[in-house]
Amino acid sequence: TLGSVQTPDNATLESCGKNLVDWYSSYLISIQEHLKHISGTVVCDAFFSKATFIKPLRGNGFHVISRFRNDTVLFYPTLENRTGKRGCPKLYVGKIRFENLDITRCTEYKVNKGLLYGLKAYFKALKSFVSLAVWYPIDGGTDKWLLYFSTDVNRAHRM
């Protein structure tokens, strides 16, 4: 065990002007020196896949691995080269439609009980790219797909 701390109740959080997500990110940042000796990556469930949790952690040198909700809006990165013209270059093009994924932009991985695709995607709420894994289970479950991500866009290439 790395440590334990009592989660504050809602009244205490409100008096500090924080919500639960803010409190957890600030707690992890407060013990970052201890954590970074072990790992610079925080793995958390889908509840924490919010920009208000991820941005402070990234700002303090952490990467986050988590799962997005199935209705998260993500975009394909542009394939266009920089034009050399003035202005900000285009970062992303079309919205990713998971019911009709463009597999030409993906790497397919062999897994049991489903199809797994990896790709780089733009997450507008973070204003950055993420390494995305899209899993289509064949077991006939209620989810048509599951979205897992890492803020470390090079992670998939090191596995």
Tab-separated table of C-alpha atoms in Angstrom, residues 1-157:
chain	number	residue	atom	x	y	z
A	1	THR	CA	0.000	0.000	0.000
A	2	LEU	CA	1.330	3.411	-0.954
A	3	GLY	CA	-0.845	5.155	1.579
A	4	SER	CA	-4.395	5.839	2.565
A	5	VAL	CA	-6.371	8.960	3.246
A	6	GLN	CA	-10.001	9.568	4.128
A	7	THR	CA	-11.998	11.048	1.233
A	8	PRO	CA	-13.710	14.243	2.418
A	9	ASP	CA	-17.505	14.372	2.520
A	10	ASN	CA	-19.467	16.584	0.104
A	11	ALA	CA	-19.903	19.419	2.610
A	12	THR	CA	-16.161	19.630	3.211
A	13	LEU	CA	-15.425	19.524	-0.513
A	14	GLU	CA	-17.961	22.267	-1.214
A	15	SER	CA	-16.506	24.480	1.526
A	16	CYS	CA	-13.109	24.148	-0.220
A	17	GLY	CA	-14.637	24.896	-3.627
A	18	LYS	CA	-13.739	21.456	-4.965
A	19	ASN	CA	-15.518	18.407	-6.248
A	20	LEU	CA	-14.391	14.799	-5.878
A	21	VAL	CA	-12.442	14.773	-9.149
A	22	ASP	CA	-10.567	17.969	-8.183
A	23	TRP	CA	-9.774	16.570	-4.757
A	24	TYR	CA	-8.311	13.317	-6.114
A	25	SER	CA	-6.143	15.095	-8.689
A	26	SER	CA	-4.839	17.541	-6.063
A	27	TYR	CA	-4.122	14.660	-3.668
A	28	LEU	CA	-2.111	12.769	-6.297
A	29	ILE	CA	-0.196	15.941	-7.140
A	30	SER	CA	0.539	16.517	-3.438
A	31	ILE	CA	2.280	13.110	-3.224
A	32	GLN	CA	3.794	13.225	-6.712
A	33	GLU	CA	7.421	12.951	-5.593
A	34	HIS	CA	6.662	9.664	-3.865
A	35	LEU	CA	4.571	8.387	-6.800
A	36	LYS	CA	7.057	9.316	-9.509
A	37	HIS	CA	9.708	7.110	-7.899
A	38	ILE	CA	7.393	4.224	-8.770
A	39	SER	CA	5.727	5.404	-11.988
A	40	GLY	CA	4.790	8.540	-13.888
A	41	THR	CA	1.565	6.926	-15.101
A	42	VAL	CA	-1.778	7.016	-13.289
A	43	VAL	CA	-4.279	4.292	-14.195
A	44	CYS	CA	-7.875	5.076	-13.276
A	45	ASP	CA	-11.420	4.111	-14.134
A	46	ALA	CA	-13.750	5.936	-16.528
A	47	PHE	CA	-15.075	8.238	-13.777
A	48	PHE	CA	-11.756	10.103	-13.946
A	49	SER	CA	-11.573	10.480	-17.734
A	50	LYS	CA	-12.430	14.155	-17.429
A	51	ALA	CA	-10.305	17.098	-18.492
A	52	THR	CA	-10.564	18.539	-14.954
A	53	PHE	CA	-8.731	15.448	-13.644
A	54	ILE	CA	-6.316	14.835	-16.512
A	55	LYS	CA	-5.088	18.397	-17.189
A	56	PRO	CA	-3.657	19.020	-13.687
A	57	LEU	CA	-1.932	15.628	-13.699
A	58	ARG	CA	-0.427	16.194	-17.135
A	59	GLY	CA	0.669	19.648	-16.028
A	60	ASN	CA	2.646	17.938	-13.265
A	61	GLY	CA	4.332	15.395	-15.519
A	62	PHE	CA	1.979	12.422	-15.186
A	63	HIS	CA	0.431	10.383	-17.979
A	64	VAL	CA	-3.062	8.943	-17.554
A	65	ILE	CA	-4.478	5.627	-18.747
A	66	SER	CA	-8.233	5.243	-18.475
A	67	ARG	CA	-11.418	4.434	-20.346
A	68	PHE	CA	-13.600	6.971	-22.137
A	69	ARG	CA	-17.361	6.879	-22.088
A	70	ASN	CA	-18.754	5.456	-25.346
A	71	ASP	CA	-20.232	8.834	-26.324
A	72	THR	CA	-16.910	10.705	-26.082
A	73	VAL	CA	-16.244	12.920	-29.083
A	74	LEU	CA	-12.850	12.276	-30.661
A	75	PHE	CA	-11.359	13.303	-33.990
A	76	TYR	CA	-9.003	11.793	-36.544
A	77	PRO	CA	-5.676	13.630	-36.812
A	78	THR	CA	-5.086	15.420	-40.100
A	79	LEU	CA	-2.968	13.632	-42.680
A	80	GLU	CA	-2.128	16.899	-44.455
A	81	ASN	CA	1.418	18.228	-44.373
A	82	ARG	CA	2.046	21.735	-43.113
A	83	THR	CA	1.528	24.266	-45.873
A	84	GLY	CA	3.963	26.901	-44.643
A	85	LYS	CA	1.175	29.482	-44.663
A	86	ARG	CA	0.498	31.750	-41.729
A	87	GLY	CA	-1.816	30.633	-38.993
A	88	CYS	CA	-2.303	27.595	-36.878
A	89	PRO	CA	-2.060	24.330	-38.844
A	90	LYS	CA	-5.061	22.035	-38.877
A	91	LEU	CA	-4.715	19.372	-36.145
A	92	TYR	CA	-7.721	17.167	-36.830
A	93	VAL	CA	-10.228	16.497	-39.577
A	94	GLY	CA	-13.330	14.366	-39.093
A	95	LYS	CA	-15.166	13.120	-36.047
A	96	ILE	CA	-14.501	9.463	-35.296
A	97	ARG	CA	-17.693	7.448	-35.770
A	98	PHE	CA	-17.142	4.257	-33.798
A	99	GLU	CA	-20.066	2.514	-35.449
A	100	ASN	CA	-18.126	2.913	-38.729
A	101	LEU	CA	-14.447	3.182	-37.752
A	102	ASP	CA	-11.994	4.035	-40.549
A	103	ILE	CA	-9.721	1.018	-40.130
A	104	THR	CA	-7.254	2.395	-42.698
A	105	ARG	CA	-6.141	4.794	-39.928
A	106	CYS	CA	-5.831	2.005	-37.341
A	107	THR	CA	-3.522	-0.780	-36.335
A	108	GLU	CA	-5.384	-4.031	-35.745
A	109	TYR	CA	-4.298	-6.246	-32.855
A	110	LYS	CA	-5.100	-9.919	-32.438
A	111	VAL	CA	-7.155	-10.547	-29.294
A	112	ASN	CA	-9.591	-13.161	-28.078
A	113	LYS	CA	-13.325	-12.470	-28.014
A	114	GLY	CA	-13.301	-9.281	-30.046
A	115	LEU	CA	-11.605	-6.874	-32.405
A	116	LEU	CA	-9.041	-4.379	-31.115
A	117	TYR	CA	-7.862	-1.325	-33.022
A	118	GLY	CA	-5.273	1.220	-32.006
A	119	LEU	CA	-4.991	4.751	-33.336
A	120	LYS	CA	-3.999	8.269	-32.494
A	121	ALA	CA	-6.990	10.551	-31.823
A	122	TYR	CA	-7.543	14.197	-30.949
A	123	PHE	CA	-9.463	14.826	-27.708
A	124	LYS	CA	-10.814	18.349	-27.971
A	125	ALA	CA	-11.532	18.719	-24.228
A	126	LEU	CA	-7.804	18.215	-23.513
A	127	LYS	CA	-6.686	20.047	-26.649
A	128	SER	CA	-4.250	17.211	-27.310
A	129	PHE	CA	-3.800	13.828	-28.905
A	130	VAL	CA	-4.252	10.528	-27.096
A	131	SER	CA	-3.312	6.980	-27.935
A	132	LEU	CA	-6.664	5.237	-28.335
A	133	ALA	CA	-7.635	1.556	-28.223
A	134	VAL	CA	-11.092	0.665	-29.524
A	135	TRP	CA	-12.367	-2.787	-28.565
A	136	TYR	CA	-15.399	-4.323	-30.241
A	137	PRO	CA	-16.426	-7.335	-28.121
A	138	ILE	CA	-18.024	-10.269	-29.946
A	139	ASP	CA	-19.736	-11.672	-26.865
A	140	GLY	CA	-22.936	-9.744	-27.583
A	141	GLY	CA	-22.698	-7.600	-24.453
A	142	THR	CA	-24.562	-4.339	-24.019
A	143	ASP	CA	-21.602	-2.222	-25.154
A	144	LYS	CA	-20.977	-2.060	-28.885
A	145	TRP	CA	-17.431	-0.815	-28.269
A	146	LEU	CA	-15.145	0.198	-25.415
A	147	LEU	CA	-12.677	3.083	-25.627
A	148	TYR	CA	-9.401	2.967	-23.704
A	149	PHE	CA	-6.795	5.713	-23.912
A	150	SER	CA	-3.411	6.901	-22.790
A	151	THR	CA	-2.226	10.507	-22.751
A	152	ASP	CA	1.190	9.123	-23.733
A	153	VAL	CA	0.737	8.985	-27.516
A	154	ASN	CA	3.927	6.924	-27.889
A	155	ARG	CA	2.799	4.203	-25.451
A	156	ALA	CA	1.323	1.865	-28.085
A	157	HIS	CA	4.595	1.879	-30.009
